[in-house]
Amino acid sequence: MRLRCAVLDDFQDAALGSADWSPVEDRVEVVIFRDHLTDEDELAARLADFDIVVTLRERVRFPAALLDRLPRLRLLVASGMRNSVIDYAAAERNGVTVCGTASSSTPPVELTWALLLGLARDLVAENTALRTGGPWQSSVGADLNGRRLGLLGLGKIGARVAQVGLAFGMRVSAWSQNLTKERADEVGVELVASKEELLRTSDFVSIHLKLGDRTRGLVGAAELALFKPSAYLVNTSRAAIVDQDALLAALHEGRIAGAGLDVFDVEPLPAGHPVRTAPRLLATPHLGYVSQSNYATYYSHAVEDIQAFLAGEPVRRLG
């Protein structure tokens, strides 16, 4: 009898077309789910008959309470090599092997710039007006050349965002709690002395930090009050780094020029969520990692993970 594999949250129906699943089809029945469940009882019922689960990023939480209710589960594959919503101790206790996949930093870099450019030139409003018979030119775009781009975080993604900013002729500065002058010099950007200085002096602020105890709520009401009224904030990292209520207040009151968001406190966003109707906001539904190349990597590595598990030699183990 073949094992059963659930592929979760395949919103675009892309999983089967992004990789060759034939190496495991004789031993594994793959079932695709295109909807998203958050209720633990519903998840437990849906996954009760599956031996393998493939989950994208951190969309679905796997706490101990859920893992304890899935006695048939033996392999959990999560895209990427870091996942904060899986209880690894509970997985081990339940005999569940957890594996990951490679992931490219290029797609989130590109989306960061899509949001930043869209904000600067008010592309959504201008495109909507053009297509609906609205006014011909209703905004005056913000320049990038000569303006300051402030980066919270200068890791792999932040450094690549910096390179694009430099190519646009921007003055690029960066800050994080562990950032050194040597690292800033290596990337070719200015190290500022404090978070407050970066926020006060930047025309565009982009966040590229990992979420942890030190970064949760890093940008709140006090920090947003430091922004220039003409400045923009972009967050393609983790929603909890920014106080969402404080940001919504700043947008509604016009205290910053705008924000670009790809991450949210609740995902998918409920239909009536206030983010959906906030002014001065350009938002995308967590598309940072969603690209053809990344999906090809995620799902082809998922197949490899399943093959290796079936052979008794798991690869890319997490936890």
mmCIF file of C-alpha atoms in Angstrom:
data_model
loop_
_atom_site.group_PDB
_atom_site.id
_atom_site.type_symbol
_atom_site.label_atom_id
_atom_site.label_comp_id
_atom_site.label_asym_id
_atom_site.label_seq_id
_atom_site.Cartn_x
_atom_site.Cartn_y
_atom_site.Cartn_z
ATOM 1 C CA MET A 1 0.000 0.000 0.000
ATOM 2 C CA ARG A 2 1.329 3.423 -0.979
ATOM 3 C CA LEU A 3 2.054 6.073 1.594
ATOM 4 C CA ARG A 4 -0.092 9.199 1.454
ATOM 5 C CA CYS A 5 1.441 12.676 1.120
ATOM 6 C CA ALA A 6 -0.486 15.913 1.714
ATOM 7 C CA VAL A 7 0.784 19.087 0.039
ATOM 8 C CA LEU A 8 -0.658 22.034 1.929
ATOM 9 C CA ASP A 9 -1.630 25.544 0.845
ATOM 10 C CA ASP A 10 -0.939 25.117 -2.861
ATOM 11 C CA PHE A 11 -2.909 28.271 -3.628
ATOM 12 C CA GLN A 12 -1.708 28.512 -7.237
ATOM 13 C CA ASP A 13 -1.991 24.759 -7.970
ATOM 14 C CA ALA A 14 1.732 24.890 -8.721
ATOM 15 C CA ALA A 15 3.234 22.031 -6.713
ATOM 16 C CA LEU A 16 2.836 19.210 -9.204
ATOM 17 C CA GLY A 17 3.953 21.350 -12.141
ATOM 18 C CA SER A 18 6.999 22.775 -10.382
ATOM 19 C CA ALA A 19 8.846 19.461 -9.972
ATOM 20 C CA ASP A 20 9.021 15.915 -11.258
ATOM 21 C CA TRP A 21 7.173 13.759 -8.735
ATOM 22 C CA SER A 22 7.546 10.553 -10.779
ATOM 23 C CA PRO A 23 10.453 9.183 -8.681
ATOM 24 C CA VAL A 24 8.057 8.637 -5.772
ATOM 25 C CA GLU A 25 4.733 8.011 -7.518
ATOM 26 C CA ASP A 26 4.991 4.213 -7.205
ATOM 27 C CA ARG A 27 5.273 4.426 -3.425
ATOM 28 C CA VAL A 28 3.500 7.674 -2.570
ATOM 29 C CA GLU A 29 0.041 9.036 -3.330
ATOM 30 C CA VAL A 30 0.248 12.835 -3.485
ATOM 31 C CA VAL A 31 -2.858 14.834 -2.532
ATOM 32 C CA ILE A 32 -2.959 18.591 -3.146
ATOM 33 C CA PHE A 33 -4.848 21.028 -0.912
ATOM 34 C CA ARG A 34 -5.383 24.533 -2.281
ATOM 35 C CA ASP A 35 -7.157 26.040 0.724
ATOM 36 C CA HIS A 36 -5.713 27.162 4.039
ATOM 37 C CA LEU A 37 -6.771 25.816 7.429
ATOM 38 C CA THR A 38 -5.897 27.378 10.765
ATOM 39 C CA ASP A 39 -8.227 25.508 13.098
ATOM 40 C CA GLU A 40 -6.327 22.729 14.876
ATOM 41 C CA ASP A 41 -9.300 20.349 14.888
ATOM 42 C CA GLU A 42 -9.781 20.785 11.145
ATOM 43 C CA LEU A 43 -6.066 20.258 10.506
ATOM 44 C CA ALA A 44 -5.971 17.149 12.672
ATOM 45 C CA ALA A 45 -8.956 15.702 10.817
ATOM 46 C CA ARG A 46 -7.536 16.535 7.396
ATOM 47 C CA LEU A 47 -4.064 15.114 8.079
ATOM 48 C CA ALA A 48 -5.075 12.058 10.101
ATOM 49 C CA ASP A 49 -4.671 9.691 7.160
ATOM 50 C CA PHE A 50 -1.373 11.022 5.839
ATOM 51 C CA ASP A 51 2.130 9.663 6.384
ATOM 52 C CA ILE A 52 3.900 12.655 4.810
ATOM 53 C CA VAL A 53 3.094 16.379 4.843
ATOM 54 C CA VAL A 54 4.708 19.055 2.679
ATOM 55 C CA THR A 55 4.158 22.581 3.998
ATOM 56 C CA LEU A 56 5.243 25.934 2.568
ATOM 57 C CA ARG A 57 7.342 28.213 4.732
ATOM 58 C CA GLU A 58 5.592 28.991 8.032
ATOM 59 C CA ARG A 59 2.017 29.097 6.778
ATOM 60 C CA VAL A 60 0.800 26.213 8.965
ATOM 61 C CA ARG A 61 1.819 25.832 12.596
ATOM 62 C CA PHE A 62 2.780 22.373 13.861
ATOM 63 C CA PRO A 63 2.719 22.677 17.663
ATOM 64 C CA ALA A 64 2.893 19.687 19.989
ATOM 65 C CA ALA A 65 -0.894 19.662 20.385
ATOM 66 C CA LEU A 66 -1.318 19.020 16.651
ATOM 67 C CA LEU A 67 1.593 16.618 16.211
ATOM 68 C CA ASP A 68 0.312 14.531 19.114
ATOM 69 C CA ARG A 69 -2.917 14.028 17.151
ATOM 70 C CA LEU A 70 -1.204 12.732 14.000
ATOM 71 C CA PRO A 71 0.030 9.226 14.916
ATOM 72 C CA ARG A 72 0.344 8.216 11.270
ATOM 73 C CA LEU A 73 2.635 11.121 10.324
ATOM 74 C CA ARG A 74 6.257 10.107 9.721
ATOM 75 C CA LEU A 75 7.775 12.848 7.540
ATOM 76 C CA LEU A 76 7.201 16.614 7.589
ATOM 77 C CA VAL A 77 8.855 18.624 4.808
ATOM 78 C CA ALA A 78 8.996 22.411 5.167
ATOM 79 C CA SER A 79 10.376 24.724 2.488
ATOM 80 C CA GLY A 80 13.521 26.523 3.568
ATOM 81 C CA MET A 81 16.032 25.481 6.192
ATOM 82 C CA ARG A 82 14.540 27.475 9.072
ATOM 83 C CA ASN A 83 11.051 27.129 10.516
ATOM 84 C CA SER A 84 9.862 28.671 13.774
ATOM 85 C CA VAL A 85 6.353 27.183 13.853
ATOM 86 C CA ILE A 86 7.306 23.504 14.147
ATOM 87 C CA ASP A 87 7.737 21.982 17.601
ATOM 88 C CA TYR A 88 10.821 19.880 16.881
ATOM 89 C CA ALA A 89 10.840 18.201 20.286
ATOM 90 C CA ALA A 90 7.244 17.072 19.793
ATOM 91 C CA ALA A 91 8.063 15.866 16.293
ATOM 92 C CA GLU A 92 10.926 13.770 17.619
ATOM 93 C CA ARG A 93 8.777 12.416 20.439
ATOM 94 C CA ASN A 94 6.159 11.344 17.913
ATOM 95 C CA GLY A 95 8.687 9.755 15.577
ATOM 96 C CA VAL A 96 8.314 12.429 12.891
ATOM 97 C CA THR A 97 11.344 13.282 10.761
ATOM 98 C CA VAL A 98 11.463 16.961 9.759
ATOM 99 C CA CYS A 99 13.317 18.000 6.606
ATOM 100 C CA GLY A 100 13.794 21.270 4.741
ATOM 101 C CA THR A 101 14.766 22.536 1.317
ATOM 102 C CA ALA A 102 17.040 25.154 -0.163
ATOM 103 C CA SER A 103 15.611 28.636 -0.739
ATOM 104 C CA SER A 104 16.847 31.582 -2.783
ATOM 105 C CA SER A 105 17.157 35.095 -1.393
ATOM 106 C CA THR A 106 16.715 36.617 -4.850
ATOM 107 C CA PRO A 107 12.882 36.668 -5.010
ATOM 108 C CA PRO A 108 12.405 38.662 -1.772
ATOM 109 C CA VAL A 109 15.064 41.149 -2.897
ATOM 110 C CA GLU A 110 13.195 41.686 -6.150
ATOM 111 C CA LEU A 111 9.828 42.048 -4.421
ATOM 112 C CA THR A 112 11.296 44.575 -1.996
ATOM 113 C CA TRP A 113 12.188 46.756 -4.940
ATOM 114 C CA ALA A 114 8.834 46.180 -6.624
ATOM 115 C CA LEU A 115 7.141 47.566 -3.513
ATOM 116 C CA LEU A 116 9.596 50.415 -3.061
ATOM 117 C CA LEU A 117 9.342 51.538 -6.676
ATOM 118 C CA GLY A 118 5.587 51.112 -6.710
ATOM 119 C CA LEU A 119 5.311 53.361 -3.673
ATOM 120 C CA ALA A 120 7.736 55.971 -4.940
ATOM 121 C CA ARG A 121 5.934 56.426 -8.253
ATOM 122 C CA ASP A 122 2.375 55.712 -7.023
ATOM 123 C CA LEU A 123 2.059 53.047 -9.696
ATOM 124 C CA VAL A 124 -1.139 51.398 -8.480
ATOM 125 C CA ALA A 125 -3.165 54.605 -8.391
ATOM 126 C CA GLU A 126 -1.770 55.818 -11.704
ATOM 127 C CA ASN A 127 -2.399 52.477 -13.420
ATOM 128 C CA THR A 128 -5.923 52.298 -12.013
ATOM 129 C CA ALA A 129 -6.678 55.826 -13.222
ATOM 130 C CA LEU A 130 -5.334 55.076 -16.698
ATOM 131 C CA ARG A 131 -7.419 51.908 -17.040
ATOM 132 C CA THR A 132 -10.640 53.402 -15.665
ATOM 133 C CA GLY A 133 -10.754 56.776 -17.389
ATOM 134 C CA GLY A 134 -9.377 58.646 -14.408
ATOM 135 C CA PRO A 135 -7.121 61.700 -14.427
ATOM 136 C CA TRP A 136 -4.060 61.772 -16.641
ATOM 137 C CA GLN A 137 -1.255 62.187 -14.077
ATOM 138 C CA SER A 138 -2.425 62.734 -10.529
ATOM 139 C CA SER A 139 0.785 62.259 -8.532
ATOM 140 C CA VAL A 140 4.346 63.558 -8.457
ATOM 141 C CA GLY A 141 6.767 60.682 -7.932
ATOM 142 C CA ALA A 142 9.451 60.544 -5.276
ATOM 143 C CA ASP A 143 13.019 60.377 -6.611
ATOM 144 C CA LEU A 144 15.431 57.638 -5.638
ATOM 145 C CA ASN A 145 18.670 59.131 -6.916
ATOM 146 C CA GLY A 146 20.330 61.118 -4.159
ATOM 147 C CA ARG A 147 17.822 59.995 -1.513
ATOM 148 C CA ARG A 148 18.757 57.938 1.546
ATOM 149 C CA LEU A 149 17.814 54.281 1.806
ATOM 150 C CA GLY A 150 17.993 53.030 5.392
ATOM 151 C CA LEU A 151 18.263 49.302 5.939
ATOM 152 C CA LEU A 152 17.350 47.611 9.192
ATOM 153 C CA GLY A 153 19.523 44.535 8.758
ATOM 154 C CA LEU A 154 22.394 43.879 6.388
ATOM 155 C CA GLY A 155 22.385 40.117 5.981
ATOM 156 C CA LYS A 156 22.185 38.255 2.692
ATOM 157 C CA ILE A 157 18.940 39.914 1.575
ATOM 158 C CA GLY A 158 19.703 43.338 3.022
ATOM 159 C CA ALA A 159 23.083 43.442 1.295
ATOM 160 C CA ARG A 160 21.538 42.697 -2.086
ATOM 161 C CA VAL A 161 18.853 45.329 -1.549
ATOM 162 C CA ALA A 162 21.685 47.742 -0.755
ATOM 163 C CA GLN A 163 23.457 46.960 -4.026
ATOM 164 C CA VAL A 164 20.346 47.862 -6.008
ATOM 165 C CA GLY A 165 19.959 51.075 -4.055
ATOM 166 C CA LEU A 166 23.543 52.021 -4.804
ATOM 167 C CA ALA A 167 22.927 51.309 -8.494
ATOM 168 C CA PHE A 168 20.038 53.801 -8.388
ATOM 169 C CA GLY A 169 22.423 56.402 -6.989
ATOM 170 C CA MET A 170 20.943 56.302 -3.505
ATOM 171 C CA ARG A 171 22.865 56.970 -0.326
ATOM 172 C CA VAL A 172 22.542 53.728 1.605
ATOM 173 C CA SER A 173 22.922 53.373 5.349
ATOM 174 C CA ALA A 174 22.276 50.431 7.657
ATOM 175 C CA TRP A 175 21.818 49.505 11.300
ATOM 176 C CA SER A 176 21.174 46.401 13.358
ATOM 177 C CA GLN A 177 22.102 45.397 16.863
ATOM 178 C CA ASN A 178 25.033 43.266 15.702
ATOM 179 C CA LEU A 179 26.090 45.143 12.582
ATOM 180 C CA THR A 180 29.788 46.004 12.433
ATOM 181 C CA LYS A 181 31.603 48.688 10.469
ATOM 182 C CA GLU A 182 33.576 45.940 8.746
ATOM 183 C CA ARG A 183 30.370 44.409 7.391
ATOM 184 C CA ALA A 184 28.994 47.797 6.326
ATOM 185 C CA ASP A 185 32.260 48.636 4.566
ATOM 186 C CA GLU A 186 32.221 45.246 2.847
ATOM 187 C CA VAL A 187 28.795 45.996 1.357
ATOM 188 C CA GLY A 188 29.701 49.608 0.635
ATOM 189 C CA VAL A 189 27.158 51.317 2.880
ATOM 190 C CA GLU A 190 27.294 53.678 5.840
ATOM 191 C CA LEU A 191 26.898 52.282 9.345
ATOM 192 C CA VAL A 192 24.754 54.613 11.466
ATOM 193 C CA ALA A 193 25.128 54.794 15.228
ATOM 194 C CA SER A 194 21.566 53.950 16.197
ATOM 195 C CA LYS A 195 18.187 52.778 14.992
ATOM 196 C CA GLU A 196 16.820 56.222 15.814
ATOM 197 C CA GLU A 197 19.368 57.974 13.606
ATOM 198 C CA LEU A 198 18.590 55.656 10.711
ATOM 199 C CA LEU A 199 14.836 56.283 10.989
ATOM 200 C CA ARG A 200 15.235 60.077 11.326
ATOM 201 C CA THR A 201 17.519 60.464 8.321
ATOM 202 C CA SER A 202 16.127 57.968 5.797
ATOM 203 C CA ASP A 203 13.758 58.672 2.925
ATOM 204 C CA PHE A 204 13.044 54.963 2.489
ATOM 205 C CA VAL A 205 13.365 52.367 5.261
ATOM 206 C CA SER A 206 13.452 48.672 4.401
ATOM 207 C CA ILE A 207 13.430 45.863 6.973
ATOM 208 C CA HIS A 208 15.605 42.754 6.543
ATOM 209 C CA LEU A 209 15.906 41.194 9.996
ATOM 210 C CA LYS A 210 15.138 37.810 11.468
ATOM 211 C CA LEU A 211 12.280 37.728 13.956
ATOM 212 C CA GLY A 212 13.368 37.128 17.546
ATOM 213 C CA ASP A 213 13.008 38.504 21.015
ATOM 214 C CA ARG A 214 15.194 41.498 20.185
ATOM 215 C CA THR A 215 13.451 42.392 16.922
ATOM 216 C CA ARG A 216 9.801 41.779 17.821
ATOM 217 C CA GLY A 217 8.109 45.190 17.922
ATOM 218 C CA LEU A 218 11.366 46.907 16.926
ATOM 219 C CA VAL A 219 9.428 49.544 14.986
ATOM 220 C CA GLY A 220 6.553 50.847 17.095
ATOM 221 C CA ALA A 221 4.754 54.133 17.629
ATOM 222 C CA ALA A 222 7.841 55.876 19.042
ATOM 223 C CA GLU A 223 9.980 54.785 16.100
ATOM 224 C CA LEU A 224 7.356 55.728 13.497
ATOM 225 C CA ALA A 225 7.207 59.192 15.054
ATOM 226 C CA LEU A 226 10.848 59.657 14.012
ATOM 227 C CA PHE A 227 10.105 59.204 10.296
ATOM 228 C CA LYS A 228 10.067 62.173 7.971
ATOM 229 C CA PRO A 229 6.500 62.882 6.744
ATOM 230 C CA SER A 230 7.871 62.211 3.250
ATOM 231 C CA ALA A 231 9.441 58.835 4.152
ATOM 232 C CA TYR A 232 8.304 55.334 3.220
ATOM 233 C CA LEU A 233 8.548 52.025 5.094
ATOM 234 C CA VAL A 234 8.899 48.622 3.371
ATOM 235 C CA ASN A 235 8.618 45.327 5.227
ATOM 236 C CA THR A 236 9.141 42.039 3.400
ATOM 237 C CA SER A 237 10.702 40.343 6.425
ATOM 238 C CA ARG A 238 8.395 39.452 9.339
ATOM 239 C CA ALA A 239 5.206 41.247 10.311
ATOM 240 C CA ALA A 240 5.844 41.214 14.049
ATOM 241 C CA ILE A 241 8.938 43.410 13.676
ATOM 242 C CA VAL A 242 6.549 46.327 13.103
ATOM 243 C CA ASP A 243 3.674 47.242 15.418
ATOM 244 C CA GLN A 244 0.824 46.877 12.941
ATOM 245 C CA ASP A 245 -1.649 49.059 14.843
ATOM 246 C CA ALA A 246 0.916 51.850 15.185
ATOM 247 C CA LEU A 247 1.692 51.649 11.469
ATOM 248 C CA LEU A 248 -1.994 51.790 10.524
ATOM 249 C CA ALA A 249 -2.420 54.863 12.718
ATOM 250 C CA ALA A 250 0.566 56.563 11.062
ATOM 251 C CA LEU A 251 -0.850 55.816 7.603
ATOM 252 C CA HIS A 252 -4.355 57.033 8.428
ATOM 253 C CA GLU A 253 -3.003 60.216 10.009
ATOM 254 C CA GLY A 254 -0.599 60.898 7.128
ATOM 255 C CA ARG A 255 2.457 60.954 9.397
ATOM 256 C CA ILE A 256 4.478 58.962 6.843
ATOM 257 C CA ALA A 257 4.193 59.041 3.066
ATOM 258 C CA GLY A 258 3.388 55.360 2.702
ATOM 259 C CA ALA A 259 4.252 51.750 3.416
ATOM 260 C CA GLY A 260 4.822 48.611 1.399
ATOM 261 C CA LEU A 261 3.990 45.338 3.142
ATOM 262 C CA ASP A 262 4.308 41.714 2.139
ATOM 263 C CA VAL A 263 3.898 40.208 5.627
ATOM 264 C CA PHE A 264 1.034 40.448 8.082
ATOM 265 C CA ASP A 265 0.061 39.524 11.638
ATOM 266 C CA VAL A 266 -2.588 37.145 10.283
ATOM 267 C CA GLU A 267 -2.181 35.290 7.001
ATOM 268 C CA PRO A 268 -4.146 35.014 4.832
ATOM 269 C CA LEU A 269 -5.678 38.361 5.754
ATOM 270 C CA PRO A 270 -9.386 38.070 6.676
ATOM 271 C CA ALA A 271 -11.747 39.815 4.259
ATOM 272 C CA GLY A 272 -12.519 42.696 6.602
ATOM 273 C CA HIS A 273 -9.025 43.209 7.987
ATOM 274 C CA PRO A 274 -8.126 46.938 8.349
ATOM 275 C CA VAL A 275 -4.888 46.488 6.409
ATOM 276 C CA ARG A 276 -6.937 45.819 3.283
ATOM 277 C CA THR A 277 -8.363 49.342 3.235
ATOM 278 C CA ALA A 278 -5.550 51.367 4.797
ATOM 279 C CA PRO A 279 -4.538 54.524 2.895
ATOM 280 C CA ARG A 280 -1.013 55.084 1.589
ATOM 281 C CA LEU A 281 -0.408 51.326 1.616
ATOM 282 C CA LEU A 282 0.887 49.077 -1.155
ATOM 283 C CA ALA A 283 0.465 45.476 -0.026
ATOM 284 C CA THR A 284 1.055 42.060 -1.557
ATOM 285 C CA PRO A 285 -0.109 38.665 -0.155
ATOM 286 C CA HIS A 286 3.267 37.386 1.105
ATOM 287 C CA LEU A 287 4.772 36.963 -2.346
ATOM 288 C CA GLY A 288 8.389 37.471 -1.286
ATOM 289 C CA TYR A 289 9.413 33.860 -1.836
ATOM 290 C CA VAL A 290 6.781 33.059 -4.470
ATOM 291 C CA SER A 291 8.582 32.703 -7.786
ATOM 292 C CA GLN A 292 9.005 30.017 -10.419
ATOM 293 C CA SER A 293 12.609 29.285 -9.480
ATOM 294 C CA ASN A 294 11.913 29.106 -5.743
ATOM 295 C CA TYR A 295 8.905 26.849 -6.227
ATOM 296 C CA ALA A 296 10.961 24.586 -8.472
ATOM 297 C CA THR A 297 13.553 24.331 -5.704
ATOM 298 C CA TYR A 298 11.030 23.819 -2.919
ATOM 299 C CA TYR A 299 9.112 21.022 -4.578
ATOM 300 C CA SER A 300 12.016 19.264 -6.274
ATOM 301 C CA HIS A 301 13.805 19.168 -2.917
ATOM 302 C CA ALA A 302 10.599 17.932 -1.291
ATOM 303 C CA VAL A 303 10.649 15.008 -3.715
ATOM 304 C CA GLU A 304 14.317 14.389 -2.877
ATOM 305 C CA ASP A 305 13.508 14.537 0.846
ATOM 306 C CA ILE A 306 10.767 11.954 0.388
ATOM 307 C CA GLN A 307 13.048 9.697 -1.675
ATOM 308 C CA ALA A 308 15.793 9.886 0.944
ATOM 309 C CA PHE A 309 13.341 9.190 3.761
ATOM 310 C CA LEU A 310 11.981 6.148 1.941
ATOM 311 C CA ALA A 311 15.570 4.929 1.518
ATOM 312 C CA GLY A 312 16.129 5.286 5.260
ATOM 313 C CA GLU A 313 18.663 8.098 4.854
ATOM 314 C CA PRO A 314 16.900 11.444 5.425
ATOM 315 C CA VAL A 315 18.583 14.576 4.101
ATOM 316 C CA ARG A 316 18.353 18.278 5.037
ATOM 317 C CA ARG A 317 17.046 17.416 8.490
ATOM 318 C CA LEU A 318 15.740 20.258 10.647
ATOM 319 C CA GLY A 319 15.596 20.583 14.398
#
